[in-house]
C-alpha cells in the first residue's frame, strides 16, 4: 500500500518562502523540516507538493504578509482554484483504500496562507513610505491560534467533500504535531 501525504509547497522547496531574517527561527524550522522529511522518506511516504498560493501570485520579491491581507474574496478564490483539483486527487486516492492510504496534509506553522494552528496577523495595509505609524504597525504583528487563509479554504473544501484527513502543521515550537503523522506507519 502506498502512503500519501499532501504538503505545503515550502515543506519541499524553502526557496519559495518569504526571506526571513531571524536565524534562530530559520534554523529551528529547518531542523524540524529535515527531521520530518527524513523520517517520512524512510517510512516510504509519497509526498504530494501543492503550489504556493503566495509565490504564484506575488513571486519571489514579495514582502511578508499577514493573513488579514489575504482574507479577501480574490485571494480566497485563488486558493479554491488551486485546491479544487487537489481535493479531487485526495478523493481518487481514497476511492482505492486497498492501494492507497492518505495520511493527511502538512502545512507550515505561522504562515498567513498555510498555517494550520498558527498564522500571523496584523493591521498591515497601505504604503510604507511616509508612514508615521510604521513601527507601531510592524510591532502589532503577532501569531494567532487559527488557520491561514489557504488552510481555511482547504478545510472547508475537505468538509464539503466528506473527506476526513488530519491537517497538521510543521511548527518548530510544537514538533510533536507533525511527527505524530508518522507514528502509525510501520
mmCIF file of C-alpha atoms in Angstrom:
data_model
loop_
_atom_site.group_PDB
_atom_site.id
_atom_site.type_symbol
_atom_site.label_atom_id
_atom_site.label_comp_id
_atom_site.label_asym_id
_atom_site.label_seq_id
_atom_site.Cartn_x
_atom_site.Cartn_y
_atom_site.Cartn_z
ATOM 1 C CA UNK A 1 0.000 0.000 0.000
ATOM 2 C CA UNK A 2 1.243 3.479 -0.875
ATOM 3 C CA UNK A 3 1.073 6.103 1.864
ATOM 4 C CA UNK A 4 0.327 9.590 0.508
ATOM 5 C CA UNK A 5 0.944 12.883 2.296
ATOM 6 C CA UNK A 6 -0.017 16.224 0.788
ATOM 7 C CA UNK A 7 2.318 19.057 1.826
ATOM 8 C CA UNK A 8 2.550 22.813 1.598
ATOM 9 C CA UNK A 9 4.920 23.894 -1.127
ATOM 10 C CA UNK A 10 7.667 25.187 1.160
ATOM 11 C CA UNK A 11 7.959 21.879 3.001
ATOM 12 C CA UNK A 12 9.869 20.653 -0.069
ATOM 13 C CA UNK A 13 11.009 23.979 -1.507
ATOM 14 C CA UNK A 14 12.122 26.541 1.069
ATOM 15 C CA UNK A 15 13.319 28.781 -1.777
ATOM 16 C CA UNK A 16 9.678 29.788 -2.270
ATOM 17 C CA UNK A 17 9.383 31.295 1.217
ATOM 18 C CA UNK A 18 9.498 34.967 2.072
ATOM 19 C CA UNK A 19 13.047 35.789 3.117
ATOM 20 C CA UNK A 20 13.317 35.637 6.898
ATOM 21 C CA UNK A 21 15.994 37.394 8.889
ATOM 22 C CA UNK A 22 15.642 35.602 12.224
ATOM 23 C CA UNK A 23 18.430 32.969 12.094
ATOM 24 C CA UNK A 24 17.204 31.164 15.199
ATOM 25 C CA UNK A 25 13.705 30.803 13.752
ATOM 26 C CA UNK A 26 15.064 29.694 10.371
ATOM 27 C CA UNK A 27 17.353 27.072 11.924
ATOM 28 C CA UNK A 28 14.692 25.648 14.238
ATOM 29 C CA UNK A 29 12.210 25.241 11.385
ATOM 30 C CA UNK A 30 14.849 23.807 9.050
ATOM 31 C CA UNK A 31 15.967 21.241 11.643
ATOM 32 C CA UNK A 32 12.390 20.045 12.118
ATOM 33 C CA UNK A 33 11.690 20.071 8.390
ATOM 34 C CA UNK A 34 14.708 17.858 7.690
ATOM 35 C CA UNK A 35 13.905 15.542 10.601
ATOM 36 C CA UNK A 36 10.326 15.138 9.366
ATOM 37 C CA UNK A 37 11.245 14.642 5.709
ATOM 38 C CA UNK A 38 13.957 12.090 6.522
ATOM 39 C CA UNK A 39 11.548 10.127 8.709
ATOM 40 C CA UNK A 40 8.776 10.297 6.077
ATOM 41 C CA UNK A 41 11.054 9.172 3.256
ATOM 42 C CA UNK A 42 12.495 6.363 5.387
ATOM 43 C CA UNK A 43 8.938 5.153 6.015
ATOM 44 C CA UNK A 44 8.134 5.220 2.295
ATOM 45 C CA UNK A 45 5.701 8.148 2.390
ATOM 46 C CA UNK A 46 4.864 9.583 -1.031
ATOM 47 C CA UNK A 47 4.841 13.405 -0.851
ATOM 48 C CA UNK A 48 2.491 15.476 -2.989
ATOM 49 C CA UNK A 49 3.600 19.117 -3.131
ATOM 50 C CA UNK A 50 0.910 21.760 -3.573
ATOM 51 C CA UNK A 51 1.569 25.091 -5.304
ATOM 52 C CA UNK A 52 2.346 28.050 -3.060
ATOM 53 C CA UNK A 53 -0.558 30.500 -3.308
ATOM 54 C CA UNK A 54 1.647 33.441 -2.322
ATOM 55 C CA UNK A 55 4.501 32.669 -4.722
ATOM 56 C CA UNK A 56 2.093 32.065 -7.629
ATOM 57 C CA UNK A 57 0.532 35.486 -7.072
ATOM 58 C CA UNK A 58 3.430 37.652 -5.910
ATOM 59 C CA UNK A 59 6.640 35.843 -6.864
ATOM 60 C CA UNK A 60 9.995 35.765 -5.133
ATOM 61 C CA UNK A 61 10.316 39.504 -4.406
ATOM 62 C CA UNK A 62 7.226 39.766 -2.212
ATOM 63 C CA UNK A 63 7.128 41.281 1.245
ATOM 64 C CA UNK A 64 5.940 39.256 4.169
ATOM 65 C CA UNK A 65 2.187 39.438 4.606
ATOM 66 C CA UNK A 66 -0.278 38.728 7.372
ATOM 67 C CA UNK A 67 -3.400 36.615 6.998
ATOM 68 C CA UNK A 68 -5.602 39.709 7.336
ATOM 69 C CA UNK A 69 -4.238 40.914 3.997
ATOM 70 C CA UNK A 70 -5.181 37.633 2.330
ATOM 71 C CA UNK A 71 -8.619 37.430 3.893
ATOM 72 C CA UNK A 72 -10.439 38.797 0.876
ATOM 73 C CA UNK A 73 -12.639 37.232 -1.831
ATOM 74 C CA UNK A 74 -9.921 37.448 -4.502
ATOM 75 C CA UNK A 75 -7.248 35.533 -2.575
ATOM 76 C CA UNK A 76 -9.794 33.012 -1.301
ATOM 77 C CA UNK A 77 -10.944 32.425 -4.887
ATOM 78 C CA UNK A 78 -7.344 31.786 -5.951
ATOM 79 C CA UNK A 79 -6.900 29.322 -3.079
ATOM 80 C CA UNK A 80 -10.025 27.427 -4.146
ATOM 81 C CA UNK A 81 -8.767 27.304 -7.747
ATOM 82 C CA UNK A 82 -5.536 25.709 -6.530
ATOM 83 C CA UNK A 83 -7.255 23.373 -4.076
ATOM 84 C CA UNK A 84 -10.180 22.011 -6.104
ATOM 85 C CA UNK A 85 -8.053 19.613 -8.209
ATOM 86 C CA UNK A 86 -6.128 18.576 -5.068
ATOM 87 C CA UNK A 87 -9.364 17.672 -3.292
ATOM 88 C CA UNK A 88 -10.376 15.581 -6.316
ATOM 89 C CA UNK A 89 -6.967 13.867 -6.183
ATOM 90 C CA UNK A 90 -7.468 13.050 -2.493
ATOM 91 C CA UNK A 91 -10.916 11.643 -3.289
ATOM 92 C CA UNK A 92 -9.462 9.447 -6.026
ATOM 93 C CA UNK A 93 -6.779 8.048 -3.749
ATOM 94 C CA UNK A 94 -9.356 7.399 -1.045
ATOM 95 C CA UNK A 95 -11.587 5.603 -3.551
ATOM 96 C CA UNK A 96 -8.917 2.866 -3.621
ATOM 97 C CA UNK A 97 -8.229 2.067 0.046
ATOM 98 C CA UNK A 98 -6.682 -1.270 -0.879
ATOM 99 C CA UNK A 99 -3.866 0.574 -2.695
ATOM 100 C CA UNK A 100 -3.600 3.981 -1.017
ATOM 101 C CA UNK A 101 -3.660 5.490 2.444
ATOM 102 C CA UNK A 102 -3.932 9.278 2.511
ATOM 103 C CA UNK A 103 -2.012 10.199 5.631
ATOM 104 C CA UNK A 104 -3.185 13.819 5.645
ATOM 105 C CA UNK A 105 -1.976 17.311 4.856
ATOM 106 C CA UNK A 106 1.063 19.056 6.351
ATOM 107 C CA UNK A 107 1.012 22.851 6.481
ATOM 108 C CA UNK A 108 3.580 25.301 7.823
ATOM 109 C CA UNK A 109 3.120 26.987 11.197
ATOM 110 C CA UNK A 110 2.946 30.774 11.222
ATOM 111 C CA UNK A 111 2.222 31.129 7.525
ATOM 112 C CA UNK A 112 -0.505 33.619 6.571
ATOM 113 C CA UNK A 113 -1.625 31.071 3.986
ATOM 114 C CA UNK A 114 -0.585 27.600 5.143
ATOM 115 C CA UNK A 115 -0.596 27.875 8.915
ATOM 116 C CA UNK A 116 -2.885 25.238 10.433
ATOM 117 C CA UNK A 117 -2.970 26.195 14.112
ATOM 118 C CA UNK A 118 -0.838 29.347 13.938
ATOM 119 C CA UNK A 119 -0.941 32.230 11.488
ATOM 120 C CA UNK A 120 0.469 35.732 11.583
ATOM 121 C CA UNK A 121 -1.999 38.571 11.918
ATOM 122 C CA UNK A 122 -1.724 42.329 11.957
ATOM 123 C CA UNK A 123 -3.231 45.559 10.757
ATOM 124 C CA UNK A 124 -0.977 45.938 7.713
ATOM 125 C CA UNK A 125 -2.022 47.863 4.645
ATOM 126 C CA UNK A 126 -1.022 50.843 2.546
ATOM 127 C CA UNK A 127 2.327 52.241 1.558
ATOM 128 C CA UNK A 128 5.403 52.092 3.773
ATOM 129 C CA UNK A 129 6.688 55.442 2.571
ATOM 130 C CA UNK A 130 5.927 58.432 4.759
ATOM 131 C CA UNK A 131 4.034 56.442 7.362
ATOM 132 C CA UNK A 132 4.290 57.828 10.860
ATOM 133 C CA UNK A 133 2.953 54.613 12.419
ATOM 134 C CA UNK A 134 5.108 52.055 10.595
ATOM 135 C CA UNK A 135 6.983 50.879 13.694
ATOM 136 C CA UNK A 136 3.712 50.574 15.611
ATOM 137 C CA UNK A 137 2.156 48.631 12.707
ATOM 138 C CA UNK A 138 5.099 46.232 12.482
ATOM 139 C CA UNK A 139 5.159 45.752 16.253
ATOM 140 C CA UNK A 140 1.452 44.895 16.082
ATOM 141 C CA UNK A 141 2.097 41.761 14.036
ATOM 142 C CA UNK A 142 1.526 38.651 16.113
ATOM 143 C CA UNK A 143 0.827 34.946 15.948
ATOM 144 C CA UNK A 144 -2.815 33.917 16.265
ATOM 145 C CA UNK A 145 -4.181 30.473 17.049
ATOM 146 C CA UNK A 146 -6.132 29.997 13.842
ATOM 147 C CA UNK A 147 -5.519 28.753 10.300
ATOM 148 C CA UNK A 148 -4.093 30.738 7.443
ATOM 149 C CA UNK A 149 -6.381 31.517 4.516
ATOM 150 C CA UNK A 150 -5.249 28.668 2.207
ATOM 151 C CA UNK A 151 -5.742 26.127 5.012
ATOM 152 C CA UNK A 152 -9.084 27.649 5.958
ATOM 153 C CA UNK A 153 -10.247 27.097 2.378
ATOM 154 C CA UNK A 154 -8.758 23.591 2.332
ATOM 155 C CA UNK A 155 -10.623 22.609 5.492
ATOM 156 C CA UNK A 156 -13.879 23.957 4.031
ATOM 157 C CA UNK A 157 -13.426 22.019 0.780
ATOM 158 C CA UNK A 158 -12.493 18.827 2.622
ATOM 159 C CA UNK A 159 -15.629 19.102 4.755
ATOM 160 C CA UNK A 160 -17.842 19.879 1.739
ATOM 161 C CA UNK A 161 -16.484 16.768 0.019
ATOM 162 C CA UNK A 162 -16.850 14.481 3.038
ATOM 163 C CA UNK A 163 -13.091 13.996 3.379
ATOM 164 C CA UNK A 164 -11.779 13.425 6.875
ATOM 165 C CA UNK A 165 -7.978 13.552 6.990
ATOM 166 C CA UNK A 166 -5.606 15.049 9.546
ATOM 167 C CA UNK A 167 -4.465 18.579 8.726
ATOM 168 C CA UNK A 168 -1.443 19.447 10.863
ATOM 169 C CA UNK A 169 1.450 21.847 10.702
ATOM 170 C CA UNK A 170 5.203 21.737 10.826
ATOM 171 C CA UNK A 171 5.902 24.199 13.616
ATOM 172 C CA UNK A 172 9.253 24.281 15.421
ATOM 173 C CA UNK A 173 7.686 25.255 18.758
ATOM 174 C CA UNK A 174 5.439 22.166 18.647
ATOM 175 C CA UNK A 175 7.449 19.487 16.803
ATOM 176 C CA UNK A 176 5.339 16.561 18.014
ATOM 177 C CA UNK A 177 2.385 17.722 15.895
ATOM 178 C CA UNK A 178 3.978 16.920 12.562
ATOM 179 C CA UNK A 179 5.962 13.941 13.787
ATOM 180 C CA UNK A 180 2.755 12.332 15.105
ATOM 181 C CA UNK A 181 1.576 11.946 11.495
ATOM 182 C CA UNK A 182 4.268 9.303 11.052
ATOM 183 C CA UNK A 183 3.676 7.426 14.321
ATOM 184 C CA UNK A 184 1.292 4.791 12.970
ATOM 185 C CA UNK A 185 3.342 3.899 9.908
ATOM 186 C CA UNK A 186 5.164 0.616 10.206
#
